[in-house]
Amino acid sequence: MNLVDNLALGFSTALSLQNLFFCFLGVVIGTLVGVLPGISPLNTTAMLLPFTFGLPPASAMIMLAGIFYGAQYGGSTTAILVNVPGETSAVVTCLDGYQMARQGRAGPALAIAAVASFFAGTVATIVIAVLSAPLAALAMKFTAPEYFSLLVMGLIAAVVLAHGSPFKAIAMVLMGVLVGLVGIDVNSGKPRLTFGIPDIADGMDFVPVVVGLFGIGEVIANLGSPQDRSILAGKIKNLMPTWPDLKAAFPAILRGTCVGTMLGILPGGGAALPPFAAYALEKKVSRHPERFGTGVIEGVASPEAANNAGAQTSFIPLLTMGIPTNPLMALMIGALMIQGIQPGPSVIREQPALYWGVVASMWIGNLMLVVINLPLVGIWASLLRVPYRLLFPAIILFCCIGAYASSNSVFSVWLMLGWGALGYFFNKIGVQPAPMVLGFVLGPLLEENFRRAMLLSGGDPAVFIQRPISAGLLAVAAILLVVLVFPTIRMKREGALTE
């Protein structure tokens, strides 16, 4: 089928009443998650994974995708009105968005954020539709050596592009790989790292691990942090941006969309990289960079466009190759596996309605977000007054229900609590658990493709450099390692985090 036929199939799937409902539910939950500081799309998706068991695959993926890009919209509301980013990706929006709100221009700031996000989301959806088929065709040519090299490059890129100490990120990736290898070895039949516990003989269940790390762990950490949510007084007005605002913001929206689209595809890019890079580029090309941070509209438009573009294009490697570019995409792989679907290039061929339905739903979801965000901004702002002490019991309840439902076992609840304590420990020592999830998901795939490559080559490791695509991917991985260990770059990278 050509692109038009594929999109027609996608819209016919996404526009069914059931999928429209789940798309709407996803973007509403995503907006709520983005508005409320302390609740991220990562731990929300982790909590909701078990509840997708009974849903059709297309409905489950449409809802989870809506939560992800919906949170990018919601995060800008708190960043502009309260100077508290509801999402990591909205940190940069605080710099100029809050200053605009203090100057009585909260309405234009919110409007430009919505316009930028919708435009970037539309462009990103087109990019996904255009690139999906060629990338899937390329991926079909991959064999075990190419997949192994691609996974190695993805894990190294996750370390290079992650925030904080690279050594901590390496440790977390390796820990994730080890946890992913727990269970009975399929070749020898011997247990690995099970310590005599029969409940983990089939491996660590994905749901309790991620729900514990990002649900329970985040709740404990947030309870120990002060919650300052003083909302700007006065009614929010002038939600329709003026022509001068649009004229000033449009070039920034274009640049932010381009930056977000490219960086969203990179493995390990995460949510923070596209808006930070877009904001830095905007300052670089501006004739008056000193005005940034004082309430310029470009400082809101560019990072918000990069947010949404990056969020949506991160689905390209996931849907075409089965490779997650960030921890939340790793959860999406978990959602597909729960539905009995093996992520990868075969999804386009074997599940076209699912694939193109998710792509089409992204544009529909972005349209919904514009409608529910701007007219209802007062309602979303009022939710900021809800104390966290009233939210966390419900979060813990959902975590426990989700962990138990994943395997109908009380052991899963205890496993979740154990990983929750570990997640809190990681938070206290300044270690981000997100790279661990990538290692946890990719570790078994890494081992499987390595073993398969060794069998095909008769045990000759040179097979990884004899095949051109595999050698090219390993060369990129080697360049990334050089960048990681090069002292000047490393010091500059770590110093930027302290500014």
Short mmCIF file of C-alpha atoms in Angstrom, two decimals:
data_model
loop_
_atom_site.label_atom_id
_atom_site.label_comp_id
_atom_site.label_asym_id
_atom_site.label_seq_id
_atom_site.Cartn_x
_atom_site.Cartn_y
_atom_site.Cartn_z
CA MET A 1 0.00 0.00 0.00
CA ASN A 2 1.15 3.57 -0.60
CA LEU A 3 1.30 6.32 2.00
CA VAL A 4 -2.22 7.62 1.26
CA ASP A 5 -3.75 4.16 1.66
CA ASN A 6 -1.80 3.60 4.88
CA LEU A 7 -2.97 6.88 6.36
CA ALA A 8 -6.55 6.12 5.30
CA LEU A 9 -6.31 2.82 7.16
CA GLY A 10 -4.81 4.64 10.15
CA PHE A 11 -7.53 7.28 10.35
CA SER A 12 -10.27 4.66 9.93
CA THR A 13 -8.79 2.86 12.95
CA ALA A 14 -8.13 5.97 15.05
CA LEU A 15 -11.57 7.49 14.33
CA SER A 16 -13.53 4.52 15.66
CA LEU A 17 -15.56 5.49 18.74
CA GLN A 18 -13.58 3.19 21.00
CA ASN A 19 -10.18 4.49 19.90
CA LEU A 20 -11.36 8.12 19.97
CA PHE A 21 -12.39 7.57 23.59
CA PHE A 22 -9.04 6.07 24.56
CA CYS A 23 -7.17 8.80 22.68
CA PHE A 24 -9.17 11.43 24.57
CA LEU A 25 -8.63 9.58 27.86
CA GLY A 26 -4.89 9.40 27.19
CA VAL A 27 -4.43 13.10 26.40
CA VAL A 28 -6.57 14.15 29.39
CA ILE A 29 -4.53 11.93 31.74
CA GLY A 30 -1.34 13.20 30.08
CA THR A 31 -2.37 16.83 30.59
CA LEU A 32 -3.24 16.12 34.21
CA VAL A 33 0.10 14.37 34.70
CA GLY A 34 1.93 17.31 33.13
CA VAL A 35 0.09 19.86 35.27
CA LEU A 36 0.69 18.16 38.62
CA PRO A 37 4.34 18.38 39.72
CA GLY A 38 5.63 15.13 41.19
CA ILE A 39 3.73 12.87 38.76
CA SER A 40 5.51 12.08 35.50
CA PRO A 41 4.34 10.27 32.35
CA LEU A 42 6.94 7.63 33.12
CA ASN A 43 5.48 6.54 36.45
CA THR A 44 1.90 7.08 35.17
CA THR A 45 2.52 4.80 32.19
CA ALA A 46 4.16 2.27 34.50
CA MET A 47 1.10 2.30 36.77
CA LEU A 48 -1.36 1.97 33.86
CA LEU A 49 0.45 -0.85 32.03
CA PRO A 50 -1.44 -3.64 33.85
CA PHE A 51 -4.76 -1.98 33.04
CA THR A 52 -4.07 -2.39 29.31
CA PHE A 53 -4.28 -6.21 29.56
CA GLY A 54 -7.93 -6.32 28.54
CA LEU A 55 -7.75 -3.62 25.85
CA PRO A 56 -7.28 -4.19 22.12
CA PRO A 57 -3.63 -3.51 21.15
CA ALA A 58 -4.47 -0.38 19.10
CA SER A 59 -6.54 1.16 21.92
CA ALA A 60 -3.84 0.44 24.51
CA MET A 61 -1.04 2.01 22.43
CA ILE A 62 -3.17 5.01 21.43
CA MET A 63 -3.96 5.74 25.08
CA LEU A 64 -0.37 5.33 26.30
CA ALA A 65 0.97 7.48 23.45
CA GLY A 66 -1.59 10.17 24.33
CA ILE A 67 -0.33 10.22 27.91
CA PHE A 68 3.22 10.80 26.70
CA TYR A 69 2.69 13.71 24.33
CA GLY A 70 -0.23 15.07 26.38
CA ALA A 71 2.13 15.54 29.31
CA GLN A 72 4.28 17.83 27.16
CA TYR A 73 1.28 20.19 26.84
CA GLY A 74 0.35 20.06 30.51
CA GLY A 75 3.90 20.67 31.72
CA SER A 76 3.94 24.09 30.08
CA THR A 77 0.92 25.24 32.13
CA THR A 78 2.68 24.95 35.48
CA ALA A 79 5.95 26.22 34.03
CA ILE A 80 4.27 29.44 32.83
CA LEU A 81 1.84 30.06 35.70
CA VAL A 82 3.77 28.81 38.73
CA ASN A 83 7.43 28.60 37.61
CA VAL A 84 7.30 24.90 38.55
CA PRO A 85 7.83 22.54 35.59
CA GLY A 86 5.23 19.79 35.73
CA GLU A 87 7.54 17.85 33.43
CA THR A 88 11.31 17.66 32.95
CA SER A 89 10.82 18.79 29.36
CA ALA A 90 9.14 22.01 30.59
CA VAL A 91 12.12 23.20 32.64
CA VAL A 92 13.29 25.53 29.87
CA THR A 93 9.80 26.98 29.41
CA CYS A 94 9.98 28.37 32.96
CA LEU A 95 12.77 30.77 31.98
CA ASP A 96 10.69 33.03 29.74
CA GLY A 97 7.17 31.70 30.24
CA TYR A 98 6.96 32.65 33.91
CA GLN A 99 8.45 36.08 33.21
CA MET A 100 5.75 36.66 30.59
CA ALA A 101 3.11 35.65 33.15
CA ARG A 102 4.53 38.11 35.70
CA GLN A 103 4.23 40.83 33.06
CA GLY A 104 0.52 40.03 32.64
CA ARG A 105 1.07 38.02 29.44
CA ALA A 106 0.25 34.53 30.71
CA GLY A 107 -2.49 34.20 28.06
CA PRO A 108 -0.22 34.77 25.03
CA ALA A 109 2.45 32.52 26.56
CA LEU A 110 -0.03 29.65 27.02
CA ALA A 111 -1.47 30.21 23.54
CA ILE A 112 1.92 30.20 21.83
CA ALA A 113 2.89 27.06 23.76
CA ALA A 114 -0.27 25.34 22.47
CA VAL A 115 0.20 26.59 18.89
CA ALA A 116 3.87 25.54 18.87
CA SER A 117 3.06 22.10 20.26
CA PHE A 118 0.25 21.51 17.75
CA PHE A 119 2.37 22.61 14.78
CA ALA A 120 5.33 20.50 15.89
CA GLY A 121 3.07 17.52 16.56
CA THR A 122 1.57 17.78 13.07
CA VAL A 123 5.00 17.94 11.43
CA ALA A 124 6.28 15.05 13.57
CA THR A 125 3.27 12.92 12.59
CA ILE A 126 4.02 13.56 8.90
CA VAL A 127 7.70 12.67 9.45
CA ILE A 128 6.70 9.41 11.17
CA ALA A 129 4.34 8.52 8.31
CA VAL A 130 6.95 9.28 5.62
CA LEU A 131 9.97 7.62 7.27
CA SER A 132 8.27 4.55 8.73
CA ALA A 133 8.08 2.39 5.62
CA PRO A 134 11.68 3.04 4.39
CA LEU A 135 13.12 2.45 7.86
CA ALA A 136 11.08 -0.71 8.32
CA ALA A 137 12.30 -1.97 4.92
CA LEU A 138 15.88 -1.27 5.99
CA ALA A 139 15.30 -3.02 9.31
CA MET A 140 14.07 -6.13 7.48
CA LYS A 141 17.60 -6.50 6.09
CA PHE A 142 19.03 -6.62 9.60
CA THR A 143 20.24 -9.96 10.93
CA ALA A 144 21.54 -10.88 14.38
CA PRO A 145 24.94 -9.09 14.05
CA GLU A 146 23.29 -5.85 12.88
CA TYR A 147 20.72 -5.94 15.68
CA PHE A 148 23.41 -6.62 18.28
CA SER A 149 25.49 -3.67 17.05
CA LEU A 150 22.40 -1.44 16.92
CA LEU A 151 21.54 -2.33 20.53
CA VAL A 152 25.10 -1.66 21.67
CA MET A 153 25.03 1.73 19.95
CA GLY A 154 21.67 2.52 21.56
CA LEU A 155 22.87 1.70 25.07
CA ILE A 156 26.07 3.74 24.63
CA ALA A 157 24.08 6.65 23.20
CA ALA A 158 21.79 6.46 26.25
CA VAL A 159 24.85 6.91 28.48
CA VAL A 160 26.34 9.73 26.40
CA LEU A 161 23.12 11.72 26.17
CA ALA A 162 21.91 11.07 29.72
CA HIS A 163 22.14 13.83 32.35
CA GLY A 164 24.54 13.57 35.25
CA SER A 165 27.60 11.41 35.76
CA PRO A 166 28.32 9.08 32.82
CA PHE A 167 29.81 6.51 35.19
CA LYS A 168 26.55 6.33 37.15
CA ALA A 169 24.63 5.96 33.89
CA ILE A 170 26.95 3.11 32.79
CA ALA A 171 26.44 1.40 36.15
CA MET A 172 22.66 1.68 35.83
CA VAL A 173 22.66 0.31 32.26
CA LEU A 174 24.78 -2.66 33.34
CA MET A 175 22.53 -3.24 36.34
CA GLY A 176 19.50 -3.22 34.03
CA VAL A 177 21.14 -5.75 31.70
CA LEU A 178 21.89 -8.06 34.66
CA VAL A 179 18.34 -7.79 36.00
CA GLY A 180 17.01 -8.55 32.51
CA LEU A 181 19.03 -11.79 32.45
CA VAL A 182 17.50 -13.15 35.67
CA GLY A 183 15.69 -16.47 35.17
CA ILE A 184 16.15 -19.86 33.52
CA ASP A 185 18.72 -19.90 30.70
CA VAL A 186 16.88 -21.16 27.62
CA ASN A 187 19.97 -22.97 26.28
CA SER A 188 21.31 -24.73 29.37
CA GLY A 189 18.10 -24.86 31.42
CA LYS A 190 19.98 -23.64 34.49
CA PRO A 191 18.73 -20.80 36.72
CA ARG A 192 20.65 -17.52 36.61
CA LEU A 193 20.67 -14.99 39.48
CA THR A 194 17.45 -16.41 40.94
CA PHE A 195 18.96 -17.11 44.41
CA GLY A 196 16.61 -20.06 44.80
CA ILE A 197 13.44 -17.92 44.52
CA PRO A 198 10.97 -19.85 42.32
CA ASP A 199 8.81 -16.74 41.65
CA ILE A 200 11.56 -15.20 39.49
CA ALA A 201 12.52 -18.40 37.66
CA ASP A 202 10.85 -16.97 34.54
CA GLY A 203 12.62 -13.64 35.03
CA MET A 204 11.80 -10.40 36.80
CA ASP A 205 8.31 -9.26 35.82
CA PHE A 206 8.53 -5.96 33.96
CA VAL A 207 5.53 -4.28 35.63
CA PRO A 208 6.54 -4.56 39.33
CA VAL A 209 10.06 -3.37 38.52
CA VAL A 210 9.07 -0.19 36.69
CA VAL A 211 6.06 0.54 38.91
CA GLY A 212 8.29 0.26 41.97
CA LEU A 213 11.09 2.40 40.55
CA PHE A 214 8.95 5.17 39.08
CA GLY A 215 5.77 4.90 41.14
CA ILE A 216 6.61 4.04 44.74
CA GLY A 217 10.11 5.51 44.55
CA GLU A 218 8.84 8.85 43.26
CA VAL A 219 6.09 9.02 45.88
CA ILE A 220 8.57 8.52 48.74
CA ALA A 221 10.93 11.13 47.27
CA ASN A 222 8.13 13.68 46.73
CA LEU A 223 6.84 13.29 50.28
CA GLY A 224 10.19 14.53 51.50
CA SER A 225 10.20 17.62 49.26
CA PRO A 226 8.35 20.89 49.98
CA GLN A 227 5.52 21.64 47.57
CA ASP A 228 5.36 25.34 46.62
CA ARG A 229 2.45 25.99 44.24
CA SER A 230 1.56 29.66 44.61
CA ILE A 231 -0.52 30.54 41.54
CA LEU A 232 -0.39 33.98 39.99
CA ALA A 233 -3.34 36.10 41.03
CA GLY A 234 -5.70 37.49 38.42
CA LYS A 235 -7.69 36.08 35.56
CA ILE A 236 -5.88 34.64 32.56
CA LYS A 237 -6.95 36.57 29.47
CA ASN A 238 -5.96 37.31 25.87
CA LEU A 239 -5.55 33.64 24.96
CA MET A 240 -5.56 34.55 21.26
CA PRO A 241 -1.98 35.54 20.36
CA THR A 242 -1.53 38.81 18.50
CA TRP A 243 -0.06 39.07 15.01
CA PRO A 244 3.28 40.46 16.33
CA ASP A 245 3.48 37.51 18.74
CA LEU A 246 2.85 35.02 15.94
CA LYS A 247 5.30 36.77 13.63
CA ALA A 248 8.05 36.68 16.29
CA ALA A 249 7.30 33.10 17.34
CA PHE A 250 6.88 31.37 13.98
CA PRO A 251 10.61 31.15 13.02
CA ALA A 252 11.36 29.89 16.52
CA ILE A 253 8.60 27.27 16.18
CA LEU A 254 10.13 26.08 12.89
CA ARG A 255 13.63 25.79 14.38
CA GLY A 256 12.34 24.09 17.52
CA THR A 257 10.36 21.59 15.44
CA CYS A 258 13.43 20.71 13.38
CA VAL A 259 15.63 20.28 16.46
CA GLY A 260 13.03 18.21 18.32
CA THR A 261 12.32 16.01 15.29
CA MET A 262 15.99 15.12 14.85
CA LEU A 263 16.89 14.67 18.52
CA GLY A 264 13.73 12.69 19.31
CA ILE A 265 14.96 9.88 17.05
CA LEU A 266 18.31 9.57 18.84
CA PRO A 267 18.61 6.67 21.31
CA GLY A 268 18.91 7.92 24.88
CA GLY A 269 17.88 11.47 24.05
CA GLY A 270 15.20 11.58 26.72
CA ALA A 271 12.69 14.36 27.27
CA ALA A 272 15.05 17.15 28.33
CA LEU A 273 17.53 17.20 25.44
CA PRO A 274 15.31 18.61 22.60
CA PRO A 275 13.98 21.69 24.51
CA PHE A 276 17.39 22.54 25.97
CA ALA A 277 19.05 22.26 22.54
CA ALA A 278 16.27 24.30 20.90
CA TYR A 279 16.53 27.06 23.52
CA ALA A 280 20.33 27.19 23.13
CA LEU A 281 19.97 27.44 19.34
CA GLU A 282 17.41 30.22 19.68
CA LYS A 283 19.77 32.27 21.85
CA LYS A 284 22.58 31.65 19.38
CA VAL A 285 20.66 32.93 16.34
CA SER A 286 18.94 35.82 18.13
CA ARG A 287 20.11 39.38 17.54
CA HIS A 288 19.39 40.12 21.21
CA PRO A 289 20.37 37.02 23.21
CA GLU A 290 20.52 39.10 26.40
CA ARG A 291 16.71 39.39 26.33
CA PHE A 292 16.24 35.65 26.86
CA GLY A 293 15.11 34.96 30.40
CA THR A 294 13.23 38.26 30.62
CA GLY A 295 10.00 37.09 28.94
CA VAL A 296 10.56 36.79 25.17
CA ILE A 297 8.00 34.79 23.22
CA GLU A 298 10.69 32.89 21.29
CA GLY A 299 11.89 31.42 24.59
CA VAL A 300 8.50 29.73 24.97
CA ALA A 301 7.78 28.84 21.34
CA SER A 302 11.02 27.04 20.48
CA PRO A 303 11.33 24.65 23.46
CA GLU A 304 7.62 23.84 23.42
CA ALA A 305 7.80 22.93 19.72
CA ALA A 306 10.90 20.82 20.41
CA ASN A 307 9.11 19.09 23.32
CA ASN A 308 6.26 17.76 21.26
CA ALA A 309 8.25 17.02 18.12
CA GLY A 310 10.80 15.03 20.16
CA ALA A 311 8.08 13.17 22.05
CA GLN A 312 6.42 11.96 18.86
CA THR A 313 9.45 11.19 16.67
CA SER A 314 10.82 9.02 19.48
CA PHE A 315 8.17 6.53 18.32
CA ILE A 316 9.97 6.03 14.97
CA PRO A 317 12.75 3.65 16.17
CA LEU A 318 10.27 1.93 18.49
CA LEU A 319 7.68 1.21 15.80
CA THR A 320 10.06 0.44 12.93
CA MET A 321 12.92 -1.43 14.64
CA GLY A 322 11.64 -2.27 18.11
CA ILE A 323 14.40 -0.15 19.68
CA PRO A 324 13.36 2.24 22.49
CA THR A 325 15.00 5.68 22.40
CA ASN A 326 14.18 6.52 26.02
CA PRO A 327 12.80 4.82 29.15
CA LEU A 328 9.18 5.64 28.33
CA MET A 329 9.55 4.00 24.93
CA ALA A 330 10.89 0.96 26.80
CA LEU A 331 7.57 0.89 28.67
CA MET A 332 5.80 1.02 25.29
CA ILE A 333 7.73 -2.10 24.28
CA GLY A 334 6.47 -3.69 27.49
CA ALA A 335 2.91 -2.73 26.52
CA LEU A 336 3.30 -4.39 23.11
CA MET A 337 4.74 -7.54 24.66
CA ILE A 338 1.85 -7.67 27.14
CA GLN A 339 -0.42 -7.76 24.09
CA GLY A 340 1.62 -10.63 22.60
CA ILE A 341 3.15 -8.44 19.86
CA GLN A 342 6.87 -8.62 19.12
CA PRO A 343 8.11 -5.04 18.48
CA GLY A 344 10.06 -4.54 15.29
CA PRO A 345 9.73 -4.06 11.53
CA SER A 346 7.24 -6.93 11.26
CA VAL A 347 4.64 -4.82 13.11
CA ILE A 348 4.02 -2.68 10.00
CA ARG A 349 3.46 -5.77 7.85
CA GLU A 350 1.57 -7.96 10.34
CA GLN A 351 -0.32 -5.28 12.33
CA PRO A 352 -0.93 -2.41 9.84
CA ALA A 353 -4.13 -1.25 11.55
CA LEU A 354 -2.31 -0.99 14.90
CA TYR A 355 0.71 0.78 13.44
CA TRP A 356 -1.03 3.33 11.26
CA GLY A 357 -3.82 3.76 13.82
CA VAL A 358 -1.27 4.93 16.40
CA VAL A 359 0.33 7.29 13.85
CA ALA A 360 -3.02 8.83 12.85
CA SER A 361 -4.12 9.13 16.48
CA MET A 362 -1.16 11.41 17.19
CA TRP A 363 -2.56 14.14 14.97
CA ILE A 364 -6.08 13.63 16.37
CA GLY A 365 -4.69 13.74 19.92
CA ASN A 366 -2.80 16.96 19.24
CA LEU A 367 -6.01 18.56 17.98
CA MET A 368 -7.82 17.40 21.11
CA LEU A 369 -5.07 18.87 23.27
CA VAL A 370 -5.47 22.34 21.78
CA VAL A 371 -9.21 22.19 22.44
CA ILE A 372 -9.00 20.94 26.04
CA ASN A 373 -5.97 22.99 27.09
CA LEU A 374 -6.68 26.60 26.16
CA PRO A 375 -10.40 26.92 27.04
CA LEU A 376 -9.94 24.90 30.26
CA VAL A 377 -6.68 26.44 31.42
CA GLY A 378 -8.38 27.84 34.53
CA ILE A 379 -9.46 24.34 35.58
CA TRP A 380 -5.99 22.91 35.05
CA ALA A 381 -4.48 25.75 37.05
CA SER A 382 -6.89 25.17 39.95
CA LEU A 383 -5.68 21.56 40.20
CA LEU A 384 -2.34 22.90 41.34
CA ARG A 385 -3.94 23.68 44.70
CA VAL A 386 -4.50 19.97 45.44
CA PRO A 387 -2.04 19.00 48.23
CA TYR A 388 0.27 16.11 47.42
CA ARG A 389 -0.70 14.39 50.67
CA LEU A 390 -4.13 13.79 49.09
CA LEU A 391 -2.68 12.42 45.86
CA PHE A 392 -0.11 9.91 47.07
CA PRO A 393 -2.53 7.38 48.70
CA ALA A 394 -4.36 7.00 45.37
CA ILE A 395 -1.04 6.62 43.53
CA ILE A 396 0.12 3.87 45.90
CA LEU A 397 -3.25 2.10 45.60
CA PHE A 398 -3.01 2.08 41.79
CA CYS A 399 0.59 0.83 42.00
CA CYS A 400 -0.41 -2.10 44.23
CA ILE A 401 -3.40 -3.02 42.05
CA GLY A 402 -1.26 -2.85 38.91
CA ALA A 403 1.57 -4.94 40.35
CA TYR A 404 -0.83 -7.62 41.60
CA ALA A 405 -2.81 -7.71 38.36
CA SER A 406 0.35 -8.26 36.28
CA SER A 407 0.70 -11.86 37.55
CA ASN A 408 -2.11 -12.36 40.11
CA SER A 409 0.59 -12.85 42.73
CA VAL A 410 1.23 -11.17 46.07
CA PHE A 411 4.93 -11.71 45.39
CA SER A 412 4.70 -9.08 42.64
CA VAL A 413 3.49 -6.54 45.20
CA TRP A 414 6.44 -7.29 47.47
CA LEU A 415 8.75 -7.14 44.46
CA MET A 416 7.31 -3.73 43.58
CA LEU A 417 7.84 -2.45 47.14
CA GLY A 418 11.43 -3.69 47.09
CA TRP A 419 12.14 -1.88 43.82
CA GLY A 420 10.36 1.18 45.22
CA ALA A 421 12.79 1.28 48.15
CA LEU A 422 15.65 0.89 45.69
CA GLY A 423 14.24 3.70 43.54
CA TYR A 424 14.13 5.99 46.58
CA PHE A 425 17.74 5.03 47.38
CA PHE A 426 18.78 5.92 43.82
CA ASN A 427 17.04 9.28 44.22
CA LYS A 428 18.87 10.05 47.46
CA ILE A 429 22.32 9.30 46.03
CA GLY A 430 21.61 11.26 42.84
CA VAL A 431 21.38 8.32 40.41
CA GLN A 432 18.78 8.35 37.64
CA PRO A 433 17.07 4.93 37.31
CA ALA A 434 15.91 5.63 33.74
CA PRO A 435 19.01 4.09 32.01
CA MET A 436 18.39 0.92 34.01
CA VAL A 437 15.02 0.45 32.30
CA LEU A 438 16.70 0.61 28.88
CA GLY A 439 19.24 -1.99 30.00
CA PHE A 440 16.47 -4.14 31.50
CA VAL A 441 14.48 -4.16 28.25
CA LEU A 442 17.40 -4.41 25.83
CA GLY A 443 19.56 -6.85 27.85
CA PRO A 444 17.72 -10.04 26.83
CA LEU A 445 17.58 -8.85 23.20
CA LEU A 446 21.32 -8.12 23.35
CA GLU A 447 22.09 -11.63 24.62
CA GLU A 448 19.74 -13.32 22.17
CA ASN A 449 21.22 -11.58 19.12
CA PHE A 450 24.79 -12.10 20.32
CA ARG A 451 24.21 -15.84 20.75
CA ARG A 452 22.46 -16.07 17.39
CA ALA A 453 25.32 -14.23 15.67
CA MET A 454 27.86 -16.55 17.27
CA LEU A 455 25.91 -19.61 16.09
CA LEU A 456 25.69 -18.27 12.52
CA SER A 457 29.41 -17.44 12.40
CA GLY A 458 30.63 -20.63 14.09
CA GLY A 459 31.83 -18.69 17.12
CA ASP A 460 33.85 -16.10 15.16
CA PRO A 461 33.42 -12.61 16.74
CA ALA A 462 34.78 -11.01 13.57
CA VAL A 463 31.27 -11.32 12.12
CA PHE A 464 30.37 -8.04 13.79
CA ILE A 465 32.97 -6.09 11.79
CA GLN A 466 32.81 -8.10 8.57
CA ARG A 467 29.24 -7.02 7.82
CA PRO A 468 29.12 -3.38 6.62
CA ILE A 469 26.01 -2.21 8.51
CA SER A 470 27.14 -3.86 11.75
CA ALA A 471 30.64 -2.40 11.41
CA GLY A 472 29.20 1.07 10.76
CA LEU A 473 26.99 0.92 13.86
CA LEU A 474 29.92 -0.23 16.02
CA ALA A 475 32.02 2.61 14.59
CA VAL A 476 29.35 5.11 15.68
CA ALA A 477 29.32 3.47 19.11
CA ALA A 478 33.12 3.81 19.31
CA ILE A 479 32.91 7.52 18.38
CA LEU A 480 30.31 8.04 21.10
CA LEU A 481 32.62 6.36 23.62
CA VAL A 482 35.45 8.69 22.60
CA VAL A 483 33.13 11.66 23.13
CA LEU A 484 32.20 10.25 26.54
CA VAL A 485 35.76 9.84 27.82
CA PHE A 486 37.29 12.93 26.20
CA PRO A 487 38.11 15.08 29.27
CA THR A 488 37.27 18.52 27.88
CA ILE A 489 33.88 17.42 26.59
CA ARG A 490 33.11 15.49 29.75
CA MET A 491 33.97 18.43 32.05
CA LYS A 492 31.95 20.82 29.89
CA ARG A 493 29.00 18.41 29.94
CA GLU A 494 29.06 17.99 33.74
CA GLY A 495 29.70 21.70 34.31
CA ALA A 496 26.61 22.62 32.28
CA LEU A 497 24.46 20.68 34.72
CA THR A 498 25.60 22.81 37.66
CA GLU A 499 24.76 26.12 35.98
#
